[in-house]
Amino acid sequence: MIEVRNLTKKYGDHKAVDSLSFTVEQGEILGFLGPNGAGKSTTMNMITGYISASEGTAEIDGHDIFEEPEEAKKCIGYLPEIPPLYGDMRLREYLKFVAELKKVKKSERKNTLDEVMKLTSIKEMENRLIKNLSKGYKQRVGLAAALIGNPEVLILDEPTVGLDPKQIIEIRDLIRDLARNHTVILSSHILSEVAAVCDRVLIINKGKKIVIDTPENLSRRMGGSSGVEMKIKGEEGIVKEVLSGIEGVTDVSIKKGKHEEGIVYLTVYSSKEKEEELGEAIFYTLAENRCPILEMKAASMSLEEVFLEVTNDTHASKKKRRLLDSEKEKEEA
Amino acid sequence: MWAIYKRELKAYFTSMLGYVFLTFFLVFLGIYFVVYNLAYQYANFELVLSGMDFIFIVIVPVITMRILAEEKKQKTDQLLFTSPISITEIVLGKYLAVVTVFGIAMCFSLFYPLILSQFGTIGMGAAYASILGFFLMGCAYLSVGMFLSGVAENQMIAAVLSVIVILLSNLVEGIVSVLPTDSLSVWLILALIVLVIFGIVYWNTRNLTLTAVLAVIAEAVMAVVYVAKASLYEGLLEKIAGCLALGSRYNNFSMSILDLESCVYFLSAIVIFLVITIQTLNRRRWS
């Protein structure tokens, strides 16, 4: 549905977006993740034809945005970072203007407007001046404008900014509903949002693609050697010794800082091969040594940690990234 | 295009801008009419319009300053440029809207020759020709104002720029008339102007090699022309000034002449400025 090839935007010598390539299938929700200034908005502005690319191109439903802009733009509903609203217009009047811009047929205009206002629940505000609306309402008006003309592709730049928690949940549900018959790209730096809504996540940093995958795969793969987090009743020395003795265990790290008499907090890491039997082995070994397990859970990295990891340019993260790449190559092979 | 046109026209009359402009224009038209036609008892309506041609310095900035600059500042241009319409349609829609506002004001002037004709015979043809000329001149100024609004960062800068440009186009003939006319001085003055223009080009593009090469070529051509045929430079400044002085094109109309050459001049100015406005907006997407 959307094919982005080698997209690059240069400002002088600075590359805001650096040869970015990805595809989005029909009905998919792709999340754009990256720290501020990573090039998320710039990329979206290029895909929607607001600014031109220095190199590369984007195709929407087979129409090149730079070669056949009008055809391509017809397929896109775009909600920019700051919703492009005219403060001196009334809400309904504004949406009607957008419908005219998008060449919605006169006979369908009224229905279209009522439908998008109902979807974004702004109907009761239709006669208000836009400049008098609150930020949350403005955001929803922007979303309603993007939905006009029933475009196949929705590109939403931080759609939940400025909304209250209830509205955020509503908008997320709305986006998920819309994804049934739309293709959606949304950007955010709220990770839980991306994890909750998106089918796939594209993480970019400094204009470069770092990784693209499903949220689950990302957390799993970035976990590296996976471990088990535990809370155990017993002597620290004994527990550590016993656990280290289990076959396949590579490391036992005691969590410092939590002081409770007779309680040990720790994480056990094992090699990949023994990963599956680890839980069972730990359970029986500790039972034999009469050290009751109070809590036990898999220690996989949250998306939050993945994000910090891959966008942080330390040595460790580079190593991890290489690991990711090599794993990907193996998968592809 | 009509969606933009309708929105733009409505915006003039939902804010105070349209009314302020109309009031200002009509008050001045009324005052000049009373003074020239009623108090001094001239039978020519042309004189009223030629007397108040300074008014463009005020009204052009007022009605064109926000037309493109405000969209850029409020980021509403994101809506326009990502909609399935071309930049040409956007620019034309906006231009037609501002011309319509000015046209509404000019419609009122159509009544004045009729009022005058109640008191005796007047040259109706000359009066209406001058109204046409005045309208076309206004449209040309408006296209300049719109272009400057597209260039400027915000509407205040756009307003200041159009005041300066309109003022200069009114003064340019006067300034040139005090400058020397012999070929050597003209060559040197033009060489200096070319340097300044390339300086501005460099400031905009930040491309030193290209602008330097072009500047050197331009200066060299001018030097060669001076050596080969110095007489070409004689009086050249006045000719150039004559081309730039948009306001003085109205002089013939005020002398009861329907000057077709000036009509063509105004129409060309409109087309040129619309085209470069479209080009500027297009180019901004690339930078």
Coordinates of C-alpha atoms in Angstrom, one line a residue:
Chain A
M1 CA 0.0 0.0 0.0
I2 CA 2.8 2.4 1.0
E3 CA 6.2 1.9 -0.4
V4 CA 9.0 4.1 0.7
R5 CA 12.3 3.8 -1.1
N6 CA 15.6 5.4 -0.1
L7 CA 13.9 8.5 1.1
T8 CA 16.4 11.2 2.0
K9 CA 16.0 14.8 3.1
K10 CA 19.0 17.1 3.3
Y11 CA 19.1 20.5 4.9
G12 CA 22.4 21.8 3.7
D13 CA 24.9 19.2 4.8
H14 CA 22.7 17.9 7.5
K15 CA 20.7 14.8 6.7
A16 CA 17.3 15.0 8.5
V17 CA 16.2 11.7 7.0
D18 CA 18.8 9.3 5.6
S19 CA 17.8 6.8 2.9
L20 CA 14.8 5.4 4.7
S21 CA 13.1 2.4 3.1
F22 CA 10.1 0.4 4.3
T23 CA 6.7 -0.8 3.1
V24 CA 3.3 -0.9 4.8
E25 CA 0.8 -3.5 3.8
Q26 CA -2.9 -2.8 3.4
G27 CA -4.8 -2.7 6.8
E28 CA -1.6 -2.6 8.8
I29 CA -0.8 -0.1 11.5
L30 CA 2.8 1.0 11.5
G31 CA 4.2 2.9 14.5
F32 CA 7.0 5.4 14.0
L33 CA 9.1 5.6 17.1
G34 CA 12.0 7.8 17.7
P35 CA 13.3 10.6 20.0
N36 CA 12.6 14.2 19.3
G37 CA 14.4 15.3 16.1
A38 CA 14.7 11.8 14.8
G39 CA 13.0 12.7 11.5
K40 CA 9.6 11.3 12.1
S41 CA 7.7 14.4 11.1
T42 CA 10.0 15.1 8.2
T43 CA 9.4 11.6 6.9
M44 CA 5.7 12.0 7.2
N45 CA 5.8 15.4 5.5
M46 CA 7.6 13.9 2.6
I47 CA 5.2 10.9 2.3
T48 CA 2.3 13.3 2.2
G49 CA 3.9 15.6 -0.4
Y50 CA 4.1 18.6 1.9
I51 CA 7.9 18.9 1.3
S52 CA 9.9 17.3 -1.4
A53 CA 12.6 14.7 -0.9
S54 CA 16.3 15.3 -1.7
E55 CA 16.5 11.7 -3.0
G56 CA 14.3 8.6 -3.1
T57 CA 10.5 8.4 -3.4
A58 CA 7.3 7.2 -1.8
E59 CA 4.5 5.4 -3.5
I60 CA 1.0 5.4 -2.2
D61 CA -1.3 2.8 -3.7
G62 CA 1.0 2.7 -6.8
H63 CA 1.0 6.5 -7.2
D64 CA 4.3 8.2 -6.8
I65 CA 3.9 11.2 -4.5
F66 CA 6.2 13.4 -6.6
E67 CA 5.2 12.2 -10.1
E68 CA 1.4 12.0 -9.6
P69 CA 0.9 14.2 -6.5
E70 CA -2.8 14.7 -6.9
E71 CA -3.7 11.0 -7.4
A72 CA -1.4 10.1 -4.4
K73 CA -2.7 12.8 -2.2
K74 CA -6.3 11.7 -2.8
C75 CA -5.5 8.4 -1.0
I76 CA -4.0 10.1 2.1
G77 CA -5.6 11.6 5.2
Y78 CA -2.9 13.5 7.1
L79 CA -3.0 14.8 10.6
P80 CA 0.2 16.9 11.1
E81 CA 1.9 17.5 14.4
I82 CA 0.0 20.8 14.8
P83 CA -3.5 20.4 13.3
P84 CA -3.8 22.8 10.4
L85 CA -6.9 24.7 11.6
Y86 CA -8.2 28.1 10.8
G87 CA -9.2 29.8 14.1
D88 CA -11.6 32.2 12.4
M89 CA -13.8 29.4 11.0
R90 CA -16.6 27.5 12.7
L91 CA -16.0 23.8 13.1
R92 CA -18.6 22.6 10.6
E93 CA -17.6 25.3 8.2
Y94 CA -14.0 24.2 8.4
L95 CA -14.8 20.6 7.8
K96 CA -16.9 21.6 4.8
F97 CA -14.0 23.5 3.4
V98 CA -11.7 20.5 3.8
A99 CA -14.4 18.3 2.1
E100 CA -14.4 20.8 -0.8
L101 CA -10.6 20.8 -1.0
K102 CA -10.6 17.0 -1.1
K103 CA -13.2 17.1 -3.8
V104 CA -15.9 15.2 -2.0
K105 CA -19.1 15.3 -4.1
K106 CA -21.6 17.8 -3.1
S107 CA -24.4 15.2 -2.6
E108 CA -22.2 13.2 -0.2
R109 CA -20.8 16.2 1.7
K110 CA -23.4 16.3 4.5
N111 CA -23.2 12.6 5.2
T112 CA -19.4 12.7 5.2
L113 CA -19.3 15.6 7.7
D114 CA -21.9 14.0 10.0
E115 CA -20.0 10.7 9.9
V116 CA -16.6 12.1 10.8
M117 CA -18.0 14.3 13.5
K118 CA -19.7 11.3 15.0
L119 CA -16.6 9.2 14.8
T120 CA -14.5 11.8 16.6
S121 CA -17.4 12.9 18.9
I122 CA -17.2 16.6 18.1
K123 CA -20.8 16.9 16.8
E124 CA -21.9 19.0 19.8
M125 CA -19.2 21.6 19.0
E126 CA -20.0 22.0 15.3
N127 CA -21.0 25.7 15.6
R128 CA -18.1 26.8 17.8
L129 CA -15.3 28.9 16.4
I130 CA -12.2 26.8 16.2
K131 CA -10.0 29.3 18.1
N132 CA -12.3 28.8 21.1
L133 CA -11.9 25.0 21.3
S134 CA -9.6 23.3 23.7
K135 CA -6.4 21.5 22.6
G136 CA -8.1 18.1 22.8
Y137 CA -10.9 19.2 20.6
K138 CA -8.6 20.8 18.1
Q139 CA -6.7 17.6 17.9
R140 CA -10.0 15.7 17.2
V141 CA -11.0 18.3 14.6
G142 CA -7.7 17.7 12.9
L143 CA -8.4 13.9 12.9
A144 CA -11.9 14.4 11.6
A145 CA -10.4 16.5 8.8
A146 CA -8.0 13.7 8.0
L147 CA -10.8 11.2 7.8
I148 CA -12.9 13.3 5.3
G149 CA -13.1 11.7 1.9
N150 CA -12.5 8.2 3.3
P151 CA -8.8 8.0 2.3
E152 CA -7.3 4.6 2.2
V153 CA -4.1 5.7 4.0
L154 CA -4.1 7.6 7.3
I155 CA -0.9 9.3 8.4
L156 CA -1.1 10.6 11.9
D157 CA 1.7 12.6 13.6
E158 CA 1.4 12.2 17.3
P159 CA -2.4 11.8 17.3
T160 CA -2.9 11.6 21.0
V161 CA -0.9 14.7 22.1
G162 CA -2.9 17.0 24.3
L163 CA -5.7 14.6 25.0
D164 CA -6.8 13.5 28.4
P165 CA -6.5 9.8 29.4
K166 CA -10.1 9.0 28.5
Q167 CA -9.8 10.6 25.1
I168 CA -6.5 8.9 24.5
I169 CA -8.2 5.5 25.0
E170 CA -11.1 6.6 22.7
I171 CA -8.7 7.8 20.0
R172 CA -6.7 4.5 20.2
D173 CA -9.8 2.5 19.9
L174 CA -10.9 4.7 17.0
I175 CA -7.5 4.1 15.3
R176 CA -7.8 0.4 15.8
D177 CA -11.3 0.5 14.3
L178 CA -10.1 2.5 11.4
A179 CA -7.3 0.1 10.7
R180 CA -9.9 -2.5 9.7
N181 CA -10.4 -0.7 6.4
H182 CA -7.5 1.8 6.4
T183 CA -3.7 1.6 6.4
V184 CA -2.3 3.7 9.2
I185 CA 1.1 5.2 9.9
L186 CA 1.3 6.9 13.3
S187 CA 4.1 8.4 15.1
S188 CA 4.6 8.8 18.8
H189 CA 7.1 8.9 21.5
I190 CA 4.7 7.4 23.9
L191 CA 5.9 3.8 23.8
S192 CA 2.9 2.2 25.5
E193 CA 0.7 3.7 22.8
V194 CA 2.8 2.2 20.0
A195 CA 2.9 -1.2 21.8
A196 CA -0.9 -1.1 22.3
V197 CA -2.0 0.0 18.8
C198 CA 0.6 -1.0 16.2
D199 CA 1.1 -4.2 14.3
R200 CA 4.7 -3.2 13.5
V201 CA 7.1 -0.6 14.9
L202 CA 9.7 1.3 13.0
I203 CA 12.3 2.8 15.2
I204 CA 14.3 5.6 13.7
N205 CA 17.1 7.7 15.1
K206 CA 19.0 10.6 13.5
G207 CA 17.1 10.0 10.3
K208 CA 18.2 6.4 10.0
K209 CA 16.1 3.2 10.2
I210 CA 17.3 1.2 13.2
V211 CA 14.8 -1.6 13.2
I212 CA 11.4 -2.6 12.0
D213 CA 9.5 -5.4 13.6
T214 CA 6.4 -6.3 15.7
P215 CA 6.4 -5.0 19.2
E216 CA 6.5 -8.5 20.7
N217 CA 9.5 -9.6 18.5
L218 CA 11.3 -6.4 19.4
S219 CA 11.1 -7.0 23.1
R220 CA 11.9 -10.7 22.8
R221 CA 14.8 -10.3 20.5
M222 CA 16.3 -7.3 22.3
G223 CA 16.2 -9.3 25.5
G224 CA 19.3 -11.2 24.3
S225 CA 20.0 -14.0 26.7
S226 CA 16.7 -14.1 28.6
G227 CA 16.4 -14.4 32.3
V228 CA 14.1 -15.1 35.2
E229 CA 13.4 -12.5 37.8
M230 CA 12.7 -13.9 41.3
K231 CA 11.9 -13.1 44.9
I232 CA 13.1 -16.0 47.2
K233 CA 13.0 -16.6 50.9
G234 CA 16.4 -17.7 52.2
E235 CA 20.0 -16.8 52.9
E236 CA 21.6 -14.8 50.1
G237 CA 24.8 -16.9 50.0
I238 CA 23.1 -20.3 49.9
V239 CA 20.5 -19.2 47.3
K240 CA 23.2 -17.9 45.0
E241 CA 25.4 -21.0 45.4
V242 CA 22.4 -23.4 44.8
L243 CA 21.3 -21.5 41.7
S244 CA 24.7 -21.2 40.2
G245 CA 24.9 -25.0 40.4
I246 CA 22.0 -25.5 38.0
E247 CA 23.1 -26.7 34.6
G248 CA 23.0 -24.0 31.9
V249 CA 22.9 -21.0 34.3
T250 CA 25.4 -18.4 33.2
D251 CA 24.9 -15.7 35.7
V252 CA 23.0 -14.9 38.9
S253 CA 22.8 -11.2 39.8
I254 CA 21.5 -10.2 43.2
K255 CA 19.5 -7.0 43.2
K256 CA 21.0 -4.6 45.7
G257 CA 19.1 -1.9 47.5
K258 CA 16.1 -4.0 48.6
H259 CA 16.7 -5.0 52.2
E260 CA 14.2 -7.3 53.8
E261 CA 15.4 -9.8 56.3
G262 CA 15.7 -13.3 54.8
I263 CA 14.4 -12.3 51.3
V264 CA 16.6 -12.2 48.2
Y265 CA 15.7 -10.5 45.0
L266 CA 17.7 -11.7 42.0
T267 CA 17.7 -12.4 38.3
V268 CA 19.0 -15.7 36.8
Y269 CA 20.4 -15.8 33.3
S270 CA 20.9 -18.9 31.3
S271 CA 22.2 -19.9 27.9
K272 CA 19.8 -20.1 25.0
E273 CA 19.7 -23.9 24.8
K274 CA 18.6 -24.4 28.4
E275 CA 16.2 -21.5 28.4
E276 CA 13.0 -23.6 28.3
E277 CA 13.9 -26.0 31.1
L278 CA 15.2 -23.2 33.3
G279 CA 12.0 -22.5 35.2
E280 CA 11.4 -26.1 36.1
A281 CA 15.0 -26.7 37.1
I282 CA 15.0 -23.7 39.4
F283 CA 11.8 -24.7 41.0
Y284 CA 12.9 -28.2 42.0
T285 CA 16.4 -27.2 43.0
L286 CA 15.1 -24.5 45.4
A287 CA 12.5 -26.8 46.7
E288 CA 15.1 -29.5 47.6
N289 CA 17.1 -26.8 49.4
R290 CA 13.9 -25.6 51.2
C291 CA 14.1 -22.0 49.8
P292 CA 10.5 -21.1 48.9
I293 CA 9.9 -19.0 45.7
L294 CA 7.7 -16.0 46.5
E295 CA 7.6 -14.5 43.0
M296 CA 8.9 -15.6 39.6
K297 CA 8.6 -14.0 36.2
A298 CA 10.3 -13.9 32.8
A299 CA 12.6 -10.9 32.5
S300 CA 12.0 -9.7 29.0
M301 CA 12.8 -6.2 28.0
S302 CA 9.9 -3.8 27.7
L303 CA 9.6 -1.8 24.6
E304 CA 10.6 1.2 26.6
E305 CA 14.0 -0.4 27.3
V306 CA 14.4 -1.5 23.7
F307 CA 13.7 2.1 22.6
L308 CA 16.3 3.6 25.1
E309 CA 18.7 0.9 24.1
V310 CA 18.6 1.3 20.4
T311 CA 18.4 5.1 20.4
N312 CA 21.3 5.5 22.8
D313 CA 24.6 5.6 21.1
T314 CA 26.7 3.8 23.6
H315 CA 29.1 1.0 22.9
A316 CA 26.8 -1.6 24.6
S317 CA 23.8 -0.6 22.4
K318 CA 25.9 -0.8 19.3
K319 CA 26.9 -4.3 20.3
K320 CA 23.2 -5.2 20.8
R321 CA 22.3 -3.7 17.5
R322 CA 24.9 -5.8 15.8
L323 CA 23.4 -8.8 17.5
L324 CA 20.0 -7.9 16.2
D325 CA 21.3 -7.5 12.7
S326 CA 23.1 -10.8 12.7
E327 CA 20.0 -12.5 14.1
K328 CA 17.9 -11.0 11.3
E329 CA 20.4 -12.2 8.7
K330 CA 20.1 -15.7 10.1
E331 CA 16.4 -15.5 9.9
E332 CA 16.5 -14.3 6.4
A333 CA 18.9 -17.0 5.4
Chain B
M1 CA -9.6 26.4 -6.5
W2 CA -13.1 27.7 -5.7
A3 CA -13.0 26.2 -2.2
I4 CA -9.9 28.3 -1.5
Y5 CA -11.5 31.3 -3.2
K6 CA -14.7 31.0 -1.1
R7 CA -12.8 30.5 2.2
E8 CA -10.5 33.4 1.5
L9 CA -13.3 35.8 0.6
K10 CA -15.2 34.8 3.7
A11 CA -12.2 35.3 5.8
Y12 CA -12.0 38.9 4.7
F13 CA -15.5 39.5 5.9
T14 CA -15.5 37.4 9.1
S15 CA -12.6 39.4 10.4
M16 CA -12.6 43.2 10.4
L17 CA -10.0 43.4 7.6
G18 CA -12.5 43.6 4.7
Y19 CA -14.7 46.2 6.4
V20 CA -11.7 48.3 7.4
F21 CA -10.4 48.2 3.9
L22 CA -13.7 49.1 2.3
T23 CA -14.3 51.9 4.7
F24 CA -10.9 53.4 4.2
F25 CA -11.1 53.2 0.5
L26 CA -14.7 54.6 0.2
V27 CA -13.9 57.5 2.7
F28 CA -11.0 58.6 0.6
L29 CA -12.9 58.1 -2.7
G30 CA -15.7 60.3 -1.2
I31 CA -13.3 63.0 0.0
Y32 CA -11.5 63.3 -3.3
F33 CA -14.8 63.3 -5.2
V34 CA -16.1 66.1 -3.1
V35 CA -12.9 68.1 -3.3
Y36 CA -12.1 67.7 -7.0
N37 CA -15.5 67.4 -8.6
L38 CA -17.8 69.2 -6.3
A39 CA -15.7 71.9 -4.6
Y40 CA -13.3 72.7 -7.6
Q41 CA -16.0 71.7 -10.1
Y42 CA -13.8 69.7 -12.5
A43 CA -15.9 67.6 -14.7
N44 CA -13.3 64.8 -14.9
F45 CA -13.6 61.8 -12.6
E46 CA -10.2 60.6 -13.9
L47 CA -8.6 63.3 -11.7
V48 CA -10.2 61.9 -8.6
L49 CA -8.6 58.5 -9.2
S50 CA -5.2 59.9 -10.2
G51 CA -5.2 62.1 -7.1
M52 CA -5.7 59.2 -4.8
D53 CA -3.3 56.7 -6.3
F54 CA -1.0 57.0 -3.3
I55 CA -3.7 54.9 -1.5
F56 CA -2.2 51.7 -2.8
I57 CA 0.7 52.1 -0.4
V58 CA -1.7 51.6 2.4
I59 CA -4.4 49.2 1.0
V60 CA -2.2 46.7 -0.8
P61 CA -0.2 45.8 2.4
V62 CA -3.5 45.7 4.4
I63 CA -5.3 43.2 2.2
T64 CA -2.4 41.1 0.9
M65 CA 0.0 40.8 3.9
R66 CA -1.7 37.8 5.5
I67 CA -2.7 36.0 2.4
L68 CA 0.2 33.5 2.2
A69 CA 2.4 34.5 5.2
E70 CA -0.3 33.7 7.7
E71 CA -0.8 30.2 6.3
K72 CA 2.9 29.5 6.7
K73 CA 3.0 30.8 10.2
Q74 CA -0.1 28.9 11.4
K75 CA 1.0 25.8 9.5
T76 CA -2.3 25.7 7.7
D77 CA -0.4 25.4 4.5
Q78 CA 0.1 21.8 5.5
L79 CA -3.5 21.2 4.8
L80 CA -3.5 23.0 1.4
F81 CA -0.3 21.4 0.1
T82 CA -1.3 17.9 1.1
S83 CA -4.7 18.2 -0.4
P84 CA -5.3 17.0 -3.9
I85 CA -5.0 20.4 -5.5
S86 CA -2.1 22.1 -7.2
I87 CA -0.2 25.1 -6.0
T88 CA -1.4 27.0 -9.1
E89 CA -5.0 26.5 -7.9
I90 CA -4.1 27.6 -4.4
V91 CA -2.4 30.8 -5.6
L92 CA -5.1 31.6 -8.2
G93 CA -7.9 31.0 -5.7
K94 CA -6.3 33.4 -3.2
Y95 CA -5.5 36.0 -5.8
L96 CA -9.0 36.0 -7.2
A97 CA -10.4 36.5 -3.7
V98 CA -8.2 39.5 -3.0
V99 CA -9.1 40.9 -6.4
T100 CA -12.7 40.4 -5.7
V101 CA -12.5 42.4 -2.4
F102 CA -10.7 45.2 -4.3
G103 CA -13.3 44.8 -7.1
I104 CA -16.2 45.3 -4.6
A105 CA -14.6 48.6 -3.6
M106 CA -14.2 49.7 -7.2
C107 CA -17.8 48.9 -8.0
F108 CA -18.8 51.8 -5.8
S109 CA -16.7 54.1 -8.0
L110 CA -18.9 53.2 -10.9
F111 CA -21.7 55.4 -9.5
Y112 CA -19.7 58.6 -9.3
P113 CA -19.6 59.5 -13.1
L114 CA -23.4 58.9 -13.1
I115 CA -23.8 61.3 -10.2
L116 CA -21.6 63.9 -12.0
S117 CA -23.7 63.5 -15.2
Q118 CA -26.7 64.9 -13.4
F119 CA -25.0 68.3 -13.4
G120 CA -23.9 68.5 -17.0
T121 CA -22.2 66.5 -19.8
I122 CA -19.1 64.6 -18.9
G123 CA -16.9 62.3 -20.8
M124 CA -18.3 59.0 -19.7
G125 CA -15.9 57.0 -21.9
A126 CA -12.9 58.6 -20.3
A127 CA -14.3 58.3 -16.8
Y128 CA -14.9 54.5 -17.2
A129 CA -11.6 53.9 -19.0
S130 CA -9.9 55.5 -16.0
I131 CA -11.8 53.3 -13.6
L132 CA -10.7 50.3 -15.7
G133 CA -7.1 51.5 -15.6
F134 CA -7.2 52.1 -11.9
F135 CA -8.6 48.7 -11.3
L136 CA -5.9 47.0 -13.4
M137 CA -3.2 49.0 -11.7
G138 CA -4.6 47.9 -8.4
C139 CA -4.6 44.2 -9.5
A140 CA -1.0 44.5 -10.6
Y141 CA 0.0 46.0 -7.2
L142 CA -2.0 43.2 -5.4
S143 CA -0.1 40.5 -7.3
V144 CA 3.1 42.1 -6.1
G145 CA 1.8 42.2 -2.5
M146 CA 0.8 38.6 -2.7
F147 CA 4.2 37.6 -4.0
L148 CA 5.9 39.4 -1.1
S149 CA 3.5 37.7 1.4
G150 CA 4.7 34.4 0.0
V151 CA 8.3 35.4 0.4
A152 CA 8.1 36.9 3.9
E153 CA 8.3 35.0 7.2
N154 CA 5.3 36.7 8.7
Q155 CA 2.6 39.2 7.9
M156 CA 4.3 42.2 9.4
I157 CA 7.4 41.7 7.3
A158 CA 5.2 41.1 4.3
A159 CA 3.4 44.5 5.0
V160 CA 6.7 46.4 5.4
L161 CA 8.1 44.8 2.2
S162 CA 5.1 45.8 0.1
V163 CA 5.1 49.4 1.4
I164 CA 8.8 49.6 0.5
V165 CA 8.3 48.1 -3.0
I166 CA 5.3 50.2 -3.9
L167 CA 7.1 53.3 -2.6
L168 CA 10.2 52.5 -4.6
S169 CA 8.2 51.9 -7.8
N170 CA 6.6 55.3 -7.3
L171 CA 9.9 57.1 -6.6
V172 CA 12.2 55.3 -9.0
E173 CA 11.7 57.7 -11.9
G174 CA 12.4 60.7 -9.6
I175 CA 15.5 59.1 -8.2
V176 CA 16.9 58.2 -11.6
S177 CA 16.3 61.7 -13.0
V178 CA 18.9 63.1 -10.6
L179 CA 21.5 60.5 -11.6
P180 CA 24.1 61.1 -14.4
T181 CA 23.1 59.9 -17.8
D182 CA 26.5 59.5 -19.6
S183 CA 27.4 56.0 -20.6
L184 CA 30.3 55.5 -18.1
S185 CA 28.4 56.4 -15.0
V186 CA 25.4 54.3 -16.1
W187 CA 27.6 51.3 -16.7
L188 CA 29.2 51.7 -13.2
I189 CA 25.8 52.1 -11.5
L190 CA 24.3 49.1 -13.3
A191 CA 27.4 47.1 -12.4
L192 CA 26.9 48.0 -8.8
I193 CA 23.2 47.0 -8.9
V194 CA 24.0 43.7 -10.5
L195 CA 26.5 43.0 -7.7
V196 CA 23.9 43.8 -5.1
I197 CA 21.3 41.5 -6.8
F198 CA 23.8 38.6 -6.8
G199 CA 24.6 39.3 -3.2
I200 CA 20.9 38.8 -2.5
V201 CA 20.8 35.7 -4.6
Y202 CA 23.8 34.3 -2.6
W203 CA 22.1 35.2 0.7
N204 CA 19.1 33.2 -0.4
T205 CA 20.8 30.2 -2.0
R206 CA 24.1 30.0 0.0
N207 CA 25.8 28.7 -3.1
L208 CA 29.0 30.7 -3.4
T209 CA 30.6 29.2 -6.5
L210 CA 27.5 29.3 -8.6
T211 CA 26.6 32.9 -7.7
A212 CA 30.2 34.1 -8.0
V213 CA 30.6 32.5 -11.5
L214 CA 27.2 34.0 -12.7
A215 CA 28.1 37.4 -11.2
V216 CA 31.5 37.4 -13.0
I217 CA 29.9 36.4 -16.3
A218 CA 27.2 39.1 -16.0
E219 CA 29.8 41.8 -15.1
A220 CA 32.0 40.7 -18.0
V221 CA 29.2 40.8 -20.5
M222 CA 28.4 44.3 -19.3
A223 CA 32.0 45.4 -19.6
V224 CA 32.3 43.9 -23.1
V225 CA 29.1 45.7 -24.2
Y226 CA 30.5 49.0 -22.8
V227 CA 33.8 48.6 -24.8
A228 CA 32.0 47.5 -28.0
K229 CA 29.1 50.0 -27.9
A230 CA 29.2 52.5 -25.1
S231 CA 26.3 54.5 -26.5
L232 CA 23.9 51.7 -25.5
Y233 CA 24.2 52.8 -21.9
E234 CA 23.2 56.3 -22.5
G235 CA 19.8 57.0 -20.9
L236 CA 19.4 53.3 -20.1
L237 CA 18.7 53.9 -16.4
E238 CA 15.6 56.0 -17.4
K239 CA 14.3 53.3 -19.6
I240 CA 14.7 50.7 -16.9
A241 CA 13.1 53.0 -14.3
G242 CA 10.2 53.5 -16.8
C243 CA 9.7 49.8 -16.8
L244 CA 9.6 49.5 -13.1
A245 CA 7.5 52.5 -12.3
L246 CA 4.1 50.8 -12.2
G247 CA 2.3 53.8 -10.9
S248 CA 3.3 56.2 -13.7
R249 CA 1.6 53.8 -16.2
Y250 CA -1.6 55.3 -15.0
N251 CA -0.7 58.9 -16.2
N252 CA -2.3 58.5 -19.6
F253 CA -5.6 57.3 -18.1
S254 CA -5.7 60.4 -16.0
M255 CA -5.3 62.4 -19.2
S256 CA -8.5 60.8 -20.6
I257 CA -6.6 58.3 -22.8
L258 CA -7.5 54.6 -22.9
D259 CA -3.9 53.4 -23.0
L260 CA -3.9 49.8 -24.2
E261 CA -0.2 49.5 -23.9
S262 CA -0.5 50.2 -20.2
C263 CA -3.3 47.7 -19.9
V264 CA -1.0 45.0 -21.4
Y265 CA 1.7 46.2 -19.1
F266 CA -0.6 45.7 -16.0
L267 CA -1.8 42.3 -17.2
S268 CA 1.8 41.1 -17.9
A269 CA 2.8 42.3 -14.4
I270 CA -0.1 40.3 -12.9
V271 CA 0.9 37.1 -14.8
I272 CA 4.6 37.5 -14.0
F273 CA 4.0 38.0 -10.3
L274 CA 1.5 35.1 -10.1
V275 CA 4.0 32.8 -11.8
I276 CA 6.9 33.8 -9.5
T277 CA 4.6 33.4 -6.5
I278 CA 3.8 29.8 -7.6
Q279 CA 7.5 29.2 -8.2
T280 CA 8.5 30.5 -4.8
L281 CA 6.0 28.3 -3.1
N282 CA 7.2 25.3 -5.1
R283 CA 10.8 26.1 -4.4
R284 CA 10.2 26.4 -0.7
R285 CA 9.2 22.7 -0.6
W286 CA 12.7 21.9 -1.9
S287 CA 14.8 23.9 0.6

